[in-house]
Short mmCIF file of C-alpha atoms (C1' of nucleotides) in Angstrom, two decimals:
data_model
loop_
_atom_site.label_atom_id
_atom_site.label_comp_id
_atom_site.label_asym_id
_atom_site.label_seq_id
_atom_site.Cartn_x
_atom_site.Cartn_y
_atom_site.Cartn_z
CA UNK Q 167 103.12 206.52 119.37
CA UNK Q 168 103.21 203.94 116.84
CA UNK Q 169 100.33 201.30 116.77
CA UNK Q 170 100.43 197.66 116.65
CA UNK Q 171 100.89 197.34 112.92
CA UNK Q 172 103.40 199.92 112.28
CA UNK Q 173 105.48 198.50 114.39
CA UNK Q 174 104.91 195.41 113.03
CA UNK Q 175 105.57 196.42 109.63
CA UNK Q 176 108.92 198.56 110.80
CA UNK Q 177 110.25 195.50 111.76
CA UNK Q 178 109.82 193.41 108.58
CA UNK Q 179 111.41 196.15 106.92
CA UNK Q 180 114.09 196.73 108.63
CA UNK Q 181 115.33 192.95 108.77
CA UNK Q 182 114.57 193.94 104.65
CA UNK Q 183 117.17 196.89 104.62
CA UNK Q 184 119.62 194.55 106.58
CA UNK Q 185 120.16 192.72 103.93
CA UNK Q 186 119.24 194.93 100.97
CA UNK Q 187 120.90 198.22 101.87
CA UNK Q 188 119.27 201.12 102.72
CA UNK Q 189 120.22 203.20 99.62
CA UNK Q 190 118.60 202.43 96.38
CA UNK Q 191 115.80 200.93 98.57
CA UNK Q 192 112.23 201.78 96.90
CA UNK Q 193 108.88 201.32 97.92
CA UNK Q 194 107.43 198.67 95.88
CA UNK Q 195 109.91 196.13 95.98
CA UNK Q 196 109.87 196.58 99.92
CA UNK Q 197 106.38 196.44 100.61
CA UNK Q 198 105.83 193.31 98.34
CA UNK Q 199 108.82 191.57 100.22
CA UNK Q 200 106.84 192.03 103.56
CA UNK Q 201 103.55 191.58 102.16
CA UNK Q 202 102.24 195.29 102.08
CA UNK Q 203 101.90 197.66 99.57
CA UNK Q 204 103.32 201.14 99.31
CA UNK Q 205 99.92 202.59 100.21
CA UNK Q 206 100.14 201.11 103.13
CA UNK Q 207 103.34 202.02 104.16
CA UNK Q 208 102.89 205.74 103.02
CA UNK Q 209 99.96 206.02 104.75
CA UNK Q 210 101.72 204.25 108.17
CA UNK Q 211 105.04 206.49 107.83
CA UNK Q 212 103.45 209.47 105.92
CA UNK Q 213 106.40 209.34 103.18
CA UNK Q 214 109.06 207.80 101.99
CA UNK Q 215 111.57 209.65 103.84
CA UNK Q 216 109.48 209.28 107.14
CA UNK Q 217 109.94 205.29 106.57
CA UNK Q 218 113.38 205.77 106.29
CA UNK Q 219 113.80 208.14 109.25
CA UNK Q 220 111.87 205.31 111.03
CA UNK Q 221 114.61 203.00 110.05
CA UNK Q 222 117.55 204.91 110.85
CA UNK Q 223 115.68 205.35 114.59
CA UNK Q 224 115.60 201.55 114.48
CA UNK Q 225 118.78 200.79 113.79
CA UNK Q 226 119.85 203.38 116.26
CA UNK Q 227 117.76 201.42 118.69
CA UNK Q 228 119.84 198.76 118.38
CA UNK Q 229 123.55 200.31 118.61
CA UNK Q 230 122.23 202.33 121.65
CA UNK Q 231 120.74 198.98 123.41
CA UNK Q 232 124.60 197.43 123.04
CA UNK Q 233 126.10 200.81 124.63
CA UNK Q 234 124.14 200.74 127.78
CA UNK Q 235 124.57 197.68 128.71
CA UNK Q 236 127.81 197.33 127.77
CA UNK Q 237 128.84 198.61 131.29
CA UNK Q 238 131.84 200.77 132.05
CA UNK Q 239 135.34 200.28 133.91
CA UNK Q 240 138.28 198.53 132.31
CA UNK Q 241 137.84 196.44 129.35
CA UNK Q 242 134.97 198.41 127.49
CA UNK Q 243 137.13 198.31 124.69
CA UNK Q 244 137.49 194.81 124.55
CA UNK Q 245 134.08 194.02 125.30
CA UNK Q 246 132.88 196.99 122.29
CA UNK Q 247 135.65 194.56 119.91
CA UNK Q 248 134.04 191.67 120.61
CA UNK Q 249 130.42 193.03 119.96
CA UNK Q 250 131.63 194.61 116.71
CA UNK Q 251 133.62 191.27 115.53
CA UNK Q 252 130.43 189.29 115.74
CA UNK Q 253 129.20 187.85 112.74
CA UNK Q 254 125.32 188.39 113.77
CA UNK Q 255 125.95 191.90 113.73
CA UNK Q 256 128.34 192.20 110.36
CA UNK Q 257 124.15 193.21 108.36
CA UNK Q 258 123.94 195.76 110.88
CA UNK Q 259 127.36 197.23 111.12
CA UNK Q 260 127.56 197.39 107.00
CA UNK Q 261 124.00 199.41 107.08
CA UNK Q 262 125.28 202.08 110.01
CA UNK Q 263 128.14 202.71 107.74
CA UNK Q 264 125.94 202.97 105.09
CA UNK Q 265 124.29 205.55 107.26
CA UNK Q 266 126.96 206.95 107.96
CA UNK Q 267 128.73 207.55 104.30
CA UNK Q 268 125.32 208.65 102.96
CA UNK Q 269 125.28 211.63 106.30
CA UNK Q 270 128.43 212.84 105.21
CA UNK Q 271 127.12 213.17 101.52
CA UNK Q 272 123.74 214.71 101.82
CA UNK Q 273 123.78 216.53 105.14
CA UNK Q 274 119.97 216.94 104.68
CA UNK Q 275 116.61 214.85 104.44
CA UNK Q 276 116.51 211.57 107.13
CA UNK Q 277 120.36 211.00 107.01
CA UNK Q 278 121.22 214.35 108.64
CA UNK Q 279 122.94 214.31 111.88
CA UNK Q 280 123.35 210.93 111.61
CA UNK Q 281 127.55 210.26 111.69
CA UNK Q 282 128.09 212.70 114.21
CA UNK Q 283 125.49 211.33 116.39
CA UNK Q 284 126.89 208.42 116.55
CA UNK Q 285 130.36 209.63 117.37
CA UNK Q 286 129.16 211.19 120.46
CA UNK Q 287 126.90 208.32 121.44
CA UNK Q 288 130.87 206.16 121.61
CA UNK Q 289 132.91 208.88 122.90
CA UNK Q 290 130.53 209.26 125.60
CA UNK Q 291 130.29 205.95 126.31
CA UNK Q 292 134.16 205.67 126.36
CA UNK Q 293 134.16 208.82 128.71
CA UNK Q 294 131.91 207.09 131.13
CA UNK Q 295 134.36 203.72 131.17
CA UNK Q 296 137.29 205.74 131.93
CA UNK Q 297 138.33 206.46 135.51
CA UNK Q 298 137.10 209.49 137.53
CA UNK Q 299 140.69 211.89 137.49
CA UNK Q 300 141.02 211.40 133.48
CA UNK Q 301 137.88 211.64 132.46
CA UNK Q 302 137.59 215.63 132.34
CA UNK Q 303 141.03 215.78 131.14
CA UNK Q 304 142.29 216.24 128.12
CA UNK Q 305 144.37 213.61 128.04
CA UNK Q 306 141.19 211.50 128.77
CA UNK Q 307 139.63 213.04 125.63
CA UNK Q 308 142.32 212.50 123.40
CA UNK Q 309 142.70 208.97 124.79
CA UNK Q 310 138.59 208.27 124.03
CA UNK Q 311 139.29 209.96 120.85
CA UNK Q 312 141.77 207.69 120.01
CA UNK Q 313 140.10 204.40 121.17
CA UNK Q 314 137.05 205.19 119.16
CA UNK Q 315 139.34 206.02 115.90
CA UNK Q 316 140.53 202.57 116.60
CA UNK Q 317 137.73 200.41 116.78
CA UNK Q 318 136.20 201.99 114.00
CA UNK Q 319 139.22 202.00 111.91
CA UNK Q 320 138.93 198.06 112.93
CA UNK Q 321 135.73 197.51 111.93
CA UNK Q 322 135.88 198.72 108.29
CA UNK Q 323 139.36 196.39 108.30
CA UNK Q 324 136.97 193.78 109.40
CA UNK Q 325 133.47 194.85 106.95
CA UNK Q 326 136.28 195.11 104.13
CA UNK Q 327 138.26 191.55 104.64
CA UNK Q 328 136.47 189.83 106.81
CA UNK Q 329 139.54 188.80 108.56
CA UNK Q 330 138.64 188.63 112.00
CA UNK Q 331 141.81 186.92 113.26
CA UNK Q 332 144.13 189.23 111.78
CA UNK Q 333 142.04 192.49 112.96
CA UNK Q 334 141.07 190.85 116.62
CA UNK Q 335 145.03 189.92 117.25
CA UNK Q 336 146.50 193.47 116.00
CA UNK Q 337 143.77 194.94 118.82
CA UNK Q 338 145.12 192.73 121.24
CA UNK Q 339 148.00 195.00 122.90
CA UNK Q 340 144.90 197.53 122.98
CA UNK Q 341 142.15 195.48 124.24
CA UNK Q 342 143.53 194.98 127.88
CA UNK Q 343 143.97 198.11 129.04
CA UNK R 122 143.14 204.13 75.36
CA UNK R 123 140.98 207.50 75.85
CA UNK R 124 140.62 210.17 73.33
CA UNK R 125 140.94 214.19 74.42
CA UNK R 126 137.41 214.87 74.89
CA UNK R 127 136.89 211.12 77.02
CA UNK R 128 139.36 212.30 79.37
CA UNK R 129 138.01 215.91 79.05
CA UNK R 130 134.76 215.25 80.60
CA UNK R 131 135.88 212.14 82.42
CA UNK R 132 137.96 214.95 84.48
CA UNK R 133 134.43 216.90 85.00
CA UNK R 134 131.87 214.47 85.78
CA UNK R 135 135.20 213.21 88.55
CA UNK R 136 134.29 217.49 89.93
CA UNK R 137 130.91 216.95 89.95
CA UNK R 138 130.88 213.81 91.89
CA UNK R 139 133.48 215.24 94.14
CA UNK R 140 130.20 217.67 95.52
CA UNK R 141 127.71 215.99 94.46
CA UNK R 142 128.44 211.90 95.60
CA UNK R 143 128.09 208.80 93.78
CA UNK R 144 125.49 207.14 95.36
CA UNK R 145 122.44 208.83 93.35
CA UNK R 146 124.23 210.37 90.43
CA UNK R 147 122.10 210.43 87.31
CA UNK R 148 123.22 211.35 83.80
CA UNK R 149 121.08 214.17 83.14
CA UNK R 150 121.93 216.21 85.60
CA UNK R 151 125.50 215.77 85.44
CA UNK R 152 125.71 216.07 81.63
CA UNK R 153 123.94 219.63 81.96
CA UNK R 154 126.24 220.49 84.65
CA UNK R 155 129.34 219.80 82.82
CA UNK R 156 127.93 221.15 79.78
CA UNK R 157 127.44 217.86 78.02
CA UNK R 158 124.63 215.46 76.97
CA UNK R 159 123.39 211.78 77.92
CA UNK R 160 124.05 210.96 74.46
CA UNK R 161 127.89 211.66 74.55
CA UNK R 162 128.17 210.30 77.87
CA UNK R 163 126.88 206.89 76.60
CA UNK R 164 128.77 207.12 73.59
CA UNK R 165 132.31 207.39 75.59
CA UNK R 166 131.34 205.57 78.37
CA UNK R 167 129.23 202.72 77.27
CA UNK R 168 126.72 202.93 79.77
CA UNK R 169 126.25 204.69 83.42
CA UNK R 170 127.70 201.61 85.08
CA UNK R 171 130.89 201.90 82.68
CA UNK R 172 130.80 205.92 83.91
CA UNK R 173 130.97 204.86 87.40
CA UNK R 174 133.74 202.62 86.51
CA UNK R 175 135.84 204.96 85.31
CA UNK R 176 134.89 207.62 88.23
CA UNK R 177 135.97 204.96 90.48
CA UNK R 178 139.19 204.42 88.64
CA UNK R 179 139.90 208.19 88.61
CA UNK R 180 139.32 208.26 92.86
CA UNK R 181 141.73 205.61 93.22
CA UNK R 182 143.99 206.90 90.85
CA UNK R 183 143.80 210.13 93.54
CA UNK R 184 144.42 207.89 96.21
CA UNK R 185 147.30 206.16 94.19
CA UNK R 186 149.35 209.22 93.40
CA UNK R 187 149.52 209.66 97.46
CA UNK R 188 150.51 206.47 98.21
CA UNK R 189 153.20 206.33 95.17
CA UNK R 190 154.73 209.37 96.94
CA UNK R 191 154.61 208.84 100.75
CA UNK R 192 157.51 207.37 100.67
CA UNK R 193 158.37 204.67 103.47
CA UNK R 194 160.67 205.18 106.38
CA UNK R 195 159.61 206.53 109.79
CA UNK R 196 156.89 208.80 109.78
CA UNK R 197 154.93 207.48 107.50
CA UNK R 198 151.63 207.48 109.45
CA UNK R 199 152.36 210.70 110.23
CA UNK R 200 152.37 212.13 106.31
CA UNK R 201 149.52 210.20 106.21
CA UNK R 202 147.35 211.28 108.51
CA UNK R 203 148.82 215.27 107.36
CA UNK R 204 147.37 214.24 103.64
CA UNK R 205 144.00 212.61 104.93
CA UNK R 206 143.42 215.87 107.52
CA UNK R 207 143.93 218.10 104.69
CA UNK R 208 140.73 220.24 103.94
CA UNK R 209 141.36 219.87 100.61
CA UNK R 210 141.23 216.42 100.49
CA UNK R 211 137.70 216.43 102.02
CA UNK R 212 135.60 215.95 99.23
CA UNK R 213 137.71 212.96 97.63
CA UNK R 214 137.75 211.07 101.23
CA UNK R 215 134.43 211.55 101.44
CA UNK R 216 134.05 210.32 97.72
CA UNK R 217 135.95 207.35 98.71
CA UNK R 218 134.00 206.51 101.90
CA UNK R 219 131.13 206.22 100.04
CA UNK R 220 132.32 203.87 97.47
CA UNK R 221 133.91 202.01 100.27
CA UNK R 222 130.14 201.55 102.08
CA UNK R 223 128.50 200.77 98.87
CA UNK R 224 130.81 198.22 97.59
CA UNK R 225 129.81 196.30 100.97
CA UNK R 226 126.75 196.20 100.43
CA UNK R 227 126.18 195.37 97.03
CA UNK R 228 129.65 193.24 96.17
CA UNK R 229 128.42 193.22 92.63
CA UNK R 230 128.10 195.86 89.82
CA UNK R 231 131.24 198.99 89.40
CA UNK R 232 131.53 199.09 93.19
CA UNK R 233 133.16 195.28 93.22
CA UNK R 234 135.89 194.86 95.49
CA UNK R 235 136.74 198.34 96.04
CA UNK R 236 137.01 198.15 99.97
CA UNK R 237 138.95 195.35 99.91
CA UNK R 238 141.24 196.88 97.33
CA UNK R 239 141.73 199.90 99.15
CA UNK R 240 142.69 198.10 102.67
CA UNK R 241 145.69 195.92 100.72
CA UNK R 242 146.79 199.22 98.69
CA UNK R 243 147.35 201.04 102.11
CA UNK R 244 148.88 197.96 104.33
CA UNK R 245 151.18 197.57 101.72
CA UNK R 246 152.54 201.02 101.73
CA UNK R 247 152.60 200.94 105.70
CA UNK R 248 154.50 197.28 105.19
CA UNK R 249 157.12 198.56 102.90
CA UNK R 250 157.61 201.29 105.23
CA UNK R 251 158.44 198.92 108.50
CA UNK R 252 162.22 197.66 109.28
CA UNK R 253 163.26 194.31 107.18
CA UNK R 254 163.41 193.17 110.49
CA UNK R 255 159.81 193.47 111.28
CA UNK R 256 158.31 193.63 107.55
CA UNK R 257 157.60 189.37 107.31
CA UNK R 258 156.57 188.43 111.06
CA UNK R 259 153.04 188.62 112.60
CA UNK R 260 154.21 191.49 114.73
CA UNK R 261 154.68 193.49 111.99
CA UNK R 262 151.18 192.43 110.45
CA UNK R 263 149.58 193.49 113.87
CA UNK R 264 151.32 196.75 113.60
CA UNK R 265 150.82 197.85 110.17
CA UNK R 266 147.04 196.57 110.98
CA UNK R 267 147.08 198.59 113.87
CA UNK R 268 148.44 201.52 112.21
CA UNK R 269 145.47 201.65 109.22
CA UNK R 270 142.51 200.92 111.66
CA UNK R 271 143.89 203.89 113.69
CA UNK R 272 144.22 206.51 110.67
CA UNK R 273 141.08 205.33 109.56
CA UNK R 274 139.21 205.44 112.34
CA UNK R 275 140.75 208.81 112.73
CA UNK R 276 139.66 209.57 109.42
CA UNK R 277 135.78 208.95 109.79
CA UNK R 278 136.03 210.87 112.85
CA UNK R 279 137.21 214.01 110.91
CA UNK R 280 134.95 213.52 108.51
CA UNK R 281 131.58 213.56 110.73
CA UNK R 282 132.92 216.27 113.33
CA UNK R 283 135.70 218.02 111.74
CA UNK R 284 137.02 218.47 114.63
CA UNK R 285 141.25 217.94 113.20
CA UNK R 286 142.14 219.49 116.71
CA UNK R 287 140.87 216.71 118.71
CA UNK R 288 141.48 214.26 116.58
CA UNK R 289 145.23 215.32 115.69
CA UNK R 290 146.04 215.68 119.84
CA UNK R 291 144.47 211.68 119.51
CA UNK R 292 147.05 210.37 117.48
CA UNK R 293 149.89 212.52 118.51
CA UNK R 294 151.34 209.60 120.71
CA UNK R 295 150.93 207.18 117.56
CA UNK R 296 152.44 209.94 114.86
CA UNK R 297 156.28 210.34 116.27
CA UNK R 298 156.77 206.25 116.21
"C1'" DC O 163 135.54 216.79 46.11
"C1'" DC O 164 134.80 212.86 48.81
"C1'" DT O 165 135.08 209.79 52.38
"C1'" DC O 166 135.83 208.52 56.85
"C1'" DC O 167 135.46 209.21 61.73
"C1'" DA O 168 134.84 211.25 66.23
"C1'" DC O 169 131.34 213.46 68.17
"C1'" DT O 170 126.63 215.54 68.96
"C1'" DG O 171 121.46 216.99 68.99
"C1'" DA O 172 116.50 215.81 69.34
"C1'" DC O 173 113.40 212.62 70.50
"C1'" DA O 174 111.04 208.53 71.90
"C1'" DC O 175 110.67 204.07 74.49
"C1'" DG O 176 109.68 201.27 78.35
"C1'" DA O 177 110.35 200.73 82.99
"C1'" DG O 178 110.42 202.37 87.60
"C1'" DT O 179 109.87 206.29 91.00
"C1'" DG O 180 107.09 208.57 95.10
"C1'" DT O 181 102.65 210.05 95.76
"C1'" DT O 182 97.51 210.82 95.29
"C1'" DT O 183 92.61 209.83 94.57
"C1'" DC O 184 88.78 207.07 95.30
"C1'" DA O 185 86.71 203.43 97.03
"C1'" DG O 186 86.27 200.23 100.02
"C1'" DT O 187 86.56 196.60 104.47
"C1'" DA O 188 86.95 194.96 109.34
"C1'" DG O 189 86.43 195.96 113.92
"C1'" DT O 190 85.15 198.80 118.00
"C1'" DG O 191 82.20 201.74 120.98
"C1'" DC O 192 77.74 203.84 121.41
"C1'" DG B 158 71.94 199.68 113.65
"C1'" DC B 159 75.37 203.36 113.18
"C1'" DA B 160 79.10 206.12 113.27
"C1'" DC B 161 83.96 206.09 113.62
"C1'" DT B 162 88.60 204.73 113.21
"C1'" DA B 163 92.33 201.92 111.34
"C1'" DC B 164 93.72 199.89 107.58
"C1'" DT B 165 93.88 198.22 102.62
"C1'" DG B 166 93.29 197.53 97.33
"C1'" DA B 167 93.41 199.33 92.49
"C1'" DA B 168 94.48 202.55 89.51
"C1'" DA B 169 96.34 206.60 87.98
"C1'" DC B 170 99.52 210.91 87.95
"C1'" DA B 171 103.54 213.22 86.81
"C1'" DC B 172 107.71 212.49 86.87
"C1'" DT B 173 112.84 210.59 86.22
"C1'" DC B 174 115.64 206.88 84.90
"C1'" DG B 175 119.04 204.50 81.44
"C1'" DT B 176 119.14 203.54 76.82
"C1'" DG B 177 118.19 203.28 71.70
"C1'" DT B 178 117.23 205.39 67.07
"C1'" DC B 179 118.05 208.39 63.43
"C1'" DA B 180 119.97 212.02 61.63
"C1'" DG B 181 123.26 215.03 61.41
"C1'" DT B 182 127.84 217.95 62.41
"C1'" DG B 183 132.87 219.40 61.57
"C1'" DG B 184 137.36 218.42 60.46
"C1'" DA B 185 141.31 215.53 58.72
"C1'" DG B 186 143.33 212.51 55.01
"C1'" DG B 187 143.16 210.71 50.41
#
DNA sequence: CCTCCACTGACACGAGTGTTTCAGTAGTGC
DNA sequence: GCACTACTGAAACACTCGTGTCAGTGGAGG
């Protein structure tokens, strides 16, 4: 359980990695952007890679919040779109693929796990939106499978570009089923 | 224009980052791995940054050669998504994800405009391969669109699970069109 | 032979890295 | 008052980093 001030101090450094990227992030320069110091912060998160495992969980806090209340029935897919397209969340989506590259890289140290984590977080989510008689079929896998493979394929479109109208009206046929 | 021995270990630092990533490559390391020195590394390259450059140019040059010979037609997303399943291919994709991440998060230095390059290189393969008919209107924009975000999203898929069974049933319905 | 040129080895420089050691300070409960 | 815990500051350690300096190689062309 994490007291008051590492909590605190989690937070100021993750709206930090939001903007700065998590991978050449280093100590110093952190800590005297949120007014610590790196003895403070080792001795909070023990090292380096236990702050950064710490921010990882964060930012996983946040993608999980949007997937439970993002409901299920029709137009999950849709609703998932529109969370994605948002502009607020454009920091955050960049540093989960960030995330996401690095897990594929270096399966070990904080990143590990991370990618396919978060491909079964969304596939389960889709498999929870769709109804009861596909669900535990294959074709309801392969049709999760492929709405996933969309959005994602979507947002990196949308991370790369930026164009949010093209992206949003090739979706469209997609969106309301 | 690139002498022998440029080209020479240009082609073995390309190996090394192939298994190794791009993200925290240092010259040391790699120049004792491919059986050079920092010194000649600097001396062909310019600098690390200049190194990375012409890494980066060697990946897309990769990705080029595919795209060069795809040819257009039907069943283009098909050959596609064969060359971007392929085992073989693994390391390189993975290669390329990661430049693709880093280059959104800091637009400056080698990485510059990589992601965005890499979305036009492939829409415009996918648009010469649509009908005349189709090539110049928005619905063929929303398809081709379509069509990138799905092998793509496919693609980072494969890459965290490895799962090609899954995601190959996924796209089956999208492959024969 | 001599010169030119592509290439290479050894080494040092200054800056930045994560981490540790030692010494505190503020606040709380007894 | 006193111990105890949570937290913090300053300085140093042992690296690694990219890069620069200086002095060579070896071979090809004149």
């Amino acid at each position: 359980m994490p007291s008051a001030r590492e909590t605190e101090l989690l937070e100021a450094a993750y709206r930090y990695v939001l903007t700065h990227g998590l991978a050449d992030v280093s100590l110093r320069p952190l800590a005297a952007a949120i007014g610590s110091s790196t003895r403070v912060l080792l001795y909070l998160f023990g090292s380096k890679e236990g702050l950064v495992k710490a921010l990882l969980a964060r930012a996983r806090a946040d993608e999980l919040a949007l997937l439970a209340d993002i409901g299920t029935g029709p137009g999950v897919v849709a609703r998932l779109w529109d969370w994605l397209a948002a502009p607020a969340h454009r920091p955050l989506l960049t540093l989960w693929l960030e995330a996401y590259a690095r897990s594929l890289v270096e399966p070990d140290g904080p990143w590990a796990g991370f990618a396919r984590a978060t491909v079964e977080d969304w596939l389960e989510v889709l498999r929870a939106a769709q109804p009861e008689g596909v669900r535990d079929t294959a074709a309801g896998l392969a049709l999760r499978t492929r709405e996933l493979a969309l959005l994602r394929g979507a947002l990196l479109d949308l991370l790369a570009t930026g164009d949010g109208e093209r992206i949003t009206a090739a979706l469209r046929t997609s969106l309301t089923t």
